Amino acid sequence: LDEIGNHPSGQAVILLHMAGLHAMQDNTATAHATLNRARTLLDTLGPTMTAAVTEPAAFIAMLAGDPAAAETHLRLEYESLDRMGEKGYLATTAALLAKAIAAQGQNRYDEAAHLITISREAGAGEDLSAQIIGQGLSARILAHRGRHAEAAKLADSAVALAAQTDLLSQHADTLLDYAQVLAAASRIPEAHAAATQALDLYQRKGNLPRARESCRYLAQYATL
């Protein structure tokens, strides 16, 4: 921020990243304050730029354990992109929205699955992030439906795709998805190993909320 000087859009981009980093360190109030600073700067640049706040806001909400708030942020963006007929950003937004919806309970898995289909049809095959999210979530939904072999294959594919990137948190997310799929198939030692790998990646990233989530899964598997 010191180096970029009086450059509103540049400052805003940096602040958006900082907000996510604060959220990963459990500094939720600071994360929201930083996000609001970015939003104020972007407001001066027009409504198109303000949309850049959506994904970081949803990310912060998910880390804070509030997927309903994340859904609210993402749904507004999704509906806006859908009205415009925009496909590139729609793929990622639909995948993230599906993830937020699924995090609110298995009773919403059908809705999440529909959004993953929309994401895929919007071009998620060309969007690695959307593809990773979609495959991991689809694997969990298949496991919930008892289709364990298909679920394991898809979850393994998501992990392999994420491993090609330097996105440590997203890679860890796919490992937790895989752990849930394996546990649903009563493959507990393998589920424990996947969750352990996820914990290591979250700790390397400094993502404290998701590291705790990994620990919860590890504790659960230890009792099975």
Short mmCIF file of C-alpha atoms in Angstrom, two decimals:
data_model
loop_
_atom_site.label_atom_id
_atom_site.label_comp_id
_atom_site.label_asym_id
_atom_site.label_seq_id
_atom_site.Cartn_x
_atom_site.Cartn_y
_atom_site.Cartn_z
CA LEU A 1 0.00 0.00 0.00
CA ASP A 2 2.85 2.37 0.81
CA GLU A 3 4.51 1.65 -2.52
CA ILE A 4 1.43 2.03 -4.73
CA GLY A 5 0.60 5.53 -3.48
CA ASN A 6 -2.56 7.36 -4.54
CA HIS A 7 -3.91 4.79 -6.97
CA PRO A 8 -7.50 3.85 -5.98
CA SER A 9 -7.92 0.68 -8.03
CA GLY A 10 -4.47 -0.60 -7.05
CA GLN A 11 -5.09 0.15 -3.40
CA ALA A 12 -8.45 -1.60 -3.57
CA VAL A 13 -6.99 -4.78 -5.08
CA ILE A 14 -4.35 -4.95 -2.35
CA LEU A 15 -6.94 -4.32 0.36
CA LEU A 16 -9.15 -7.11 -0.97
CA HIS A 17 -6.28 -9.56 -0.66
CA MET A 18 -5.41 -8.22 2.79
CA ALA A 19 -9.01 -8.71 3.92
CA GLY A 20 -8.81 -12.40 3.04
CA LEU A 21 -5.50 -12.76 4.85
CA HIS A 22 -6.94 -11.18 7.99
CA ALA A 23 -9.89 -13.59 7.80
CA MET A 24 -7.51 -16.54 7.58
CA GLN A 25 -5.87 -15.30 10.78
CA ASP A 26 -9.24 -15.17 12.60
CA ASN A 27 -9.23 -11.36 12.54
CA THR A 28 -12.81 -11.15 11.24
CA ALA A 29 -13.48 -7.59 12.38
CA THR A 30 -10.27 -6.35 10.75
CA ALA A 31 -11.12 -8.33 7.62
CA HIS A 32 -14.49 -6.58 7.33
CA ALA A 33 -12.97 -3.16 8.01
CA THR A 34 -10.34 -3.76 5.32
CA LEU A 35 -13.01 -4.97 2.91
CA ASN A 36 -15.04 -1.83 3.55
CA ARG A 37 -11.99 0.33 2.80
CA ALA A 38 -11.66 -1.45 -0.55
CA ARG A 39 -15.39 -1.06 -1.24
CA THR A 40 -15.21 2.70 -0.56
CA LEU A 41 -12.37 3.06 -3.07
CA LEU A 42 -14.14 0.94 -5.67
CA ASP A 43 -17.39 2.89 -5.26
CA THR A 44 -15.58 5.94 -6.64
CA LEU A 45 -14.72 3.96 -9.79
CA GLY A 46 -18.26 2.88 -10.67
CA PRO A 47 -20.64 -0.05 -10.08
CA THR A 48 -18.71 -2.42 -12.34
CA MET A 49 -15.65 -2.19 -10.11
CA THR A 50 -17.69 -2.62 -6.93
CA ALA A 51 -18.55 -6.15 -8.05
CA ALA A 52 -14.93 -7.10 -7.30
CA VAL A 53 -15.85 -7.12 -3.59
CA THR A 54 -18.28 -10.04 -3.95
CA GLU A 55 -15.88 -12.97 -3.93
CA PRO A 56 -13.67 -11.68 -1.07
CA ALA A 57 -16.80 -10.90 0.97
CA ALA A 58 -18.07 -14.43 0.43
CA PHE A 59 -14.65 -15.87 1.28
CA ILE A 60 -14.59 -13.99 4.59
CA ALA A 61 -18.14 -15.11 5.40
CA MET A 62 -17.30 -18.75 4.72
CA LEU A 63 -14.23 -18.61 6.97
CA ALA A 64 -16.35 -16.98 9.68
CA GLY A 65 -18.77 -19.92 9.50
CA ASP A 66 -21.59 -17.95 7.86
CA PRO A 67 -22.36 -19.66 4.53
CA ALA A 68 -25.79 -17.97 4.40
CA ALA A 69 -24.08 -14.56 4.22
CA ALA A 70 -21.72 -15.92 1.57
CA GLU A 71 -24.73 -17.11 -0.41
CA THR A 72 -26.29 -13.63 -0.24
CA HIS A 73 -23.14 -12.00 -1.64
CA LEU A 74 -22.67 -14.58 -4.39
CA ARG A 75 -26.30 -14.81 -5.44
CA LEU A 76 -26.45 -11.10 -6.24
CA GLU A 77 -23.38 -11.44 -8.41
CA TYR A 78 -24.64 -14.66 -10.01
CA GLU A 79 -27.99 -13.12 -10.93
CA SER A 80 -26.28 -10.04 -12.34
CA LEU A 81 -23.94 -12.12 -14.51
CA ASP A 82 -26.81 -14.35 -15.62
CA ARG A 83 -28.86 -11.34 -16.73
CA MET A 84 -25.93 -10.03 -18.75
CA GLY A 85 -25.35 -13.41 -20.37
CA GLU A 86 -21.73 -13.32 -19.17
CA LYS A 87 -20.24 -16.83 -19.10
CA GLY A 88 -16.59 -16.49 -18.08
CA TYR A 89 -17.12 -15.19 -14.55
CA LEU A 90 -20.42 -17.06 -14.21
CA ALA A 91 -18.64 -20.42 -14.07
CA THR A 92 -16.64 -19.51 -10.97
CA THR A 93 -19.46 -17.59 -9.31
CA ALA A 94 -21.89 -20.50 -9.79
CA ALA A 95 -19.36 -22.94 -8.33
CA LEU A 96 -18.72 -20.74 -5.30
CA LEU A 97 -22.45 -20.22 -4.81
CA ALA A 98 -22.99 -23.98 -4.94
CA LYS A 99 -20.33 -24.42 -2.27
CA ALA A 100 -21.96 -21.85 0.01
CA ILE A 101 -25.36 -23.47 -0.45
CA ALA A 102 -24.07 -27.01 0.20
CA ALA A 103 -22.37 -25.79 3.40
CA GLN A 104 -25.84 -25.00 4.79
CA GLY A 105 -26.92 -28.62 4.87
CA GLN A 106 -27.42 -31.78 2.85
CA ASN A 107 -31.05 -30.82 2.28
CA ARG A 108 -29.74 -28.25 -0.23
CA TYR A 109 -27.47 -30.62 -2.14
CA ASP A 110 -29.84 -30.82 -5.12
CA GLU A 111 -29.74 -27.03 -5.53
CA ALA A 112 -25.96 -27.07 -5.27
CA ALA A 113 -25.71 -29.85 -7.86
CA HIS A 114 -27.83 -27.81 -10.28
CA LEU A 115 -25.48 -24.85 -9.92
CA ILE A 116 -22.45 -27.07 -10.53
CA THR A 117 -24.08 -28.16 -13.79
CA ILE A 118 -24.59 -24.51 -14.74
CA SER A 119 -20.97 -23.78 -13.85
CA ARG A 120 -19.75 -26.63 -16.05
CA GLU A 121 -21.94 -25.57 -18.97
CA ALA A 122 -20.76 -21.97 -18.62
CA GLY A 123 -17.24 -23.02 -19.37
CA ALA A 124 -15.84 -24.35 -16.11
CA GLY A 125 -13.76 -26.78 -18.17
CA GLU A 126 -11.63 -23.77 -19.10
CA ASP A 127 -11.66 -22.39 -15.54
CA LEU A 128 -9.44 -24.52 -13.32
CA SER A 129 -10.71 -23.02 -10.05
CA ALA A 130 -14.35 -23.62 -10.94
CA GLN A 131 -13.52 -27.12 -12.12
CA ILE A 132 -11.75 -27.96 -8.86
CA ILE A 133 -14.61 -26.65 -6.72
CA GLY A 134 -17.21 -28.36 -8.88
CA GLN A 135 -15.55 -31.77 -8.86
CA GLY A 136 -14.92 -31.74 -5.11
CA LEU A 137 -18.48 -30.72 -4.28
CA SER A 138 -19.99 -33.12 -6.82
CA ALA A 139 -17.98 -35.94 -5.24
CA ARG A 140 -19.45 -35.18 -1.82
CA ILE A 141 -22.96 -35.11 -3.26
CA LEU A 142 -22.42 -38.45 -5.03
CA ALA A 143 -21.14 -39.97 -1.78
CA HIS A 144 -24.23 -38.69 0.03
CA ARG A 145 -26.32 -40.49 -2.60
CA GLY A 146 -24.43 -43.73 -2.03
CA ARG A 147 -22.48 -43.66 -5.28
CA HIS A 148 -19.16 -44.20 -3.54
CA ALA A 149 -16.99 -45.44 -6.42
CA GLU A 150 -17.95 -42.50 -8.65
CA ALA A 151 -17.50 -40.10 -5.76
CA ALA A 152 -14.00 -41.36 -4.94
CA LYS A 153 -12.90 -41.12 -8.57
CA LEU A 154 -14.18 -37.55 -8.89
CA ALA A 155 -12.71 -36.45 -5.56
CA ASP A 156 -9.35 -37.91 -6.54
CA SER A 157 -9.53 -35.94 -9.81
CA ALA A 158 -10.21 -32.71 -7.90
CA VAL A 159 -7.20 -33.32 -5.66
CA ALA A 160 -5.00 -33.99 -8.68
CA LEU A 161 -6.13 -30.78 -10.39
CA ALA A 162 -5.57 -28.70 -7.26
CA ALA A 163 -2.13 -30.22 -6.75
CA GLN A 164 -1.06 -28.67 -10.06
CA THR A 165 -1.54 -25.19 -8.60
CA ASP A 166 0.03 -23.19 -5.77
CA LEU A 167 -3.41 -22.62 -4.23
CA LEU A 168 -2.74 -24.28 -0.89
CA SER A 169 -6.14 -23.63 0.67
CA GLN A 170 -8.03 -24.82 -2.38
CA HIS A 171 -5.82 -27.91 -2.57
CA ALA A 172 -6.58 -28.58 1.10
CA ASP A 173 -10.31 -28.07 0.46
CA THR A 174 -10.24 -30.87 -2.11
CA LEU A 175 -8.48 -33.14 0.38
CA LEU A 176 -11.22 -32.51 2.94
CA ASP A 177 -13.81 -33.25 0.27
CA TYR A 178 -11.93 -36.48 -0.45
CA ALA A 179 -11.80 -37.31 3.26
CA GLN A 180 -15.58 -36.97 3.52
CA VAL A 181 -16.09 -39.16 0.46
CA LEU A 182 -13.77 -41.84 1.87
CA ALA A 183 -15.42 -41.73 5.29
CA ALA A 184 -18.85 -42.16 3.71
CA ALA A 185 -17.52 -45.37 2.14
CA SER A 186 -16.18 -46.51 5.55
CA ARG A 187 -12.57 -46.07 4.38
CA ILE A 188 -11.62 -44.40 7.65
CA PRO A 189 -7.81 -44.79 7.64
CA GLU A 190 -7.66 -43.24 4.15
CA ALA A 191 -10.05 -40.48 5.21
CA HIS A 192 -7.81 -39.74 8.21
CA ALA A 193 -4.76 -39.54 5.92
CA ALA A 194 -6.50 -37.12 3.53
CA ALA A 195 -7.63 -34.87 6.39
CA THR A 196 -4.09 -34.91 7.81
CA GLN A 197 -2.72 -33.73 4.46
CA ALA A 198 -5.36 -31.00 4.39
CA LEU A 199 -4.36 -29.84 7.86
CA ASP A 200 -0.71 -29.59 6.80
CA LEU A 201 -1.61 -27.42 3.79
CA TYR A 202 -3.90 -25.14 5.79
CA GLN A 203 -1.19 -24.68 8.41
CA ARG A 204 1.38 -23.88 5.72
CA LYS A 205 -0.98 -21.26 4.32
CA GLY A 206 -1.83 -19.86 7.73
CA ASN A 207 -5.55 -20.56 7.25
CA LEU A 208 -6.57 -21.02 10.88
CA PRO A 209 -10.36 -21.53 10.49
CA ARG A 210 -9.93 -24.27 7.91
CA ALA A 211 -7.13 -25.88 9.94
CA ARG A 212 -9.60 -26.18 12.82
CA GLU A 213 -12.10 -27.76 10.44
CA SER A 214 -9.50 -30.38 9.52
CA CYS A 215 -8.91 -31.07 13.20
CA ARG A 216 -12.63 -31.61 13.72
CA TYR A 217 -12.67 -34.22 10.98
CA LEU A 218 -9.56 -35.90 12.40
CA ALA A 219 -11.17 -36.09 15.83
CA GLN A 220 -14.32 -37.55 14.29
CA TYR A 221 -12.41 -40.22 12.37
CA ALA A 222 -10.42 -41.13 15.50
CA THR A 223 -13.65 -42.24 17.19
CA LEU A 224 -14.82 -44.43 14.30
#
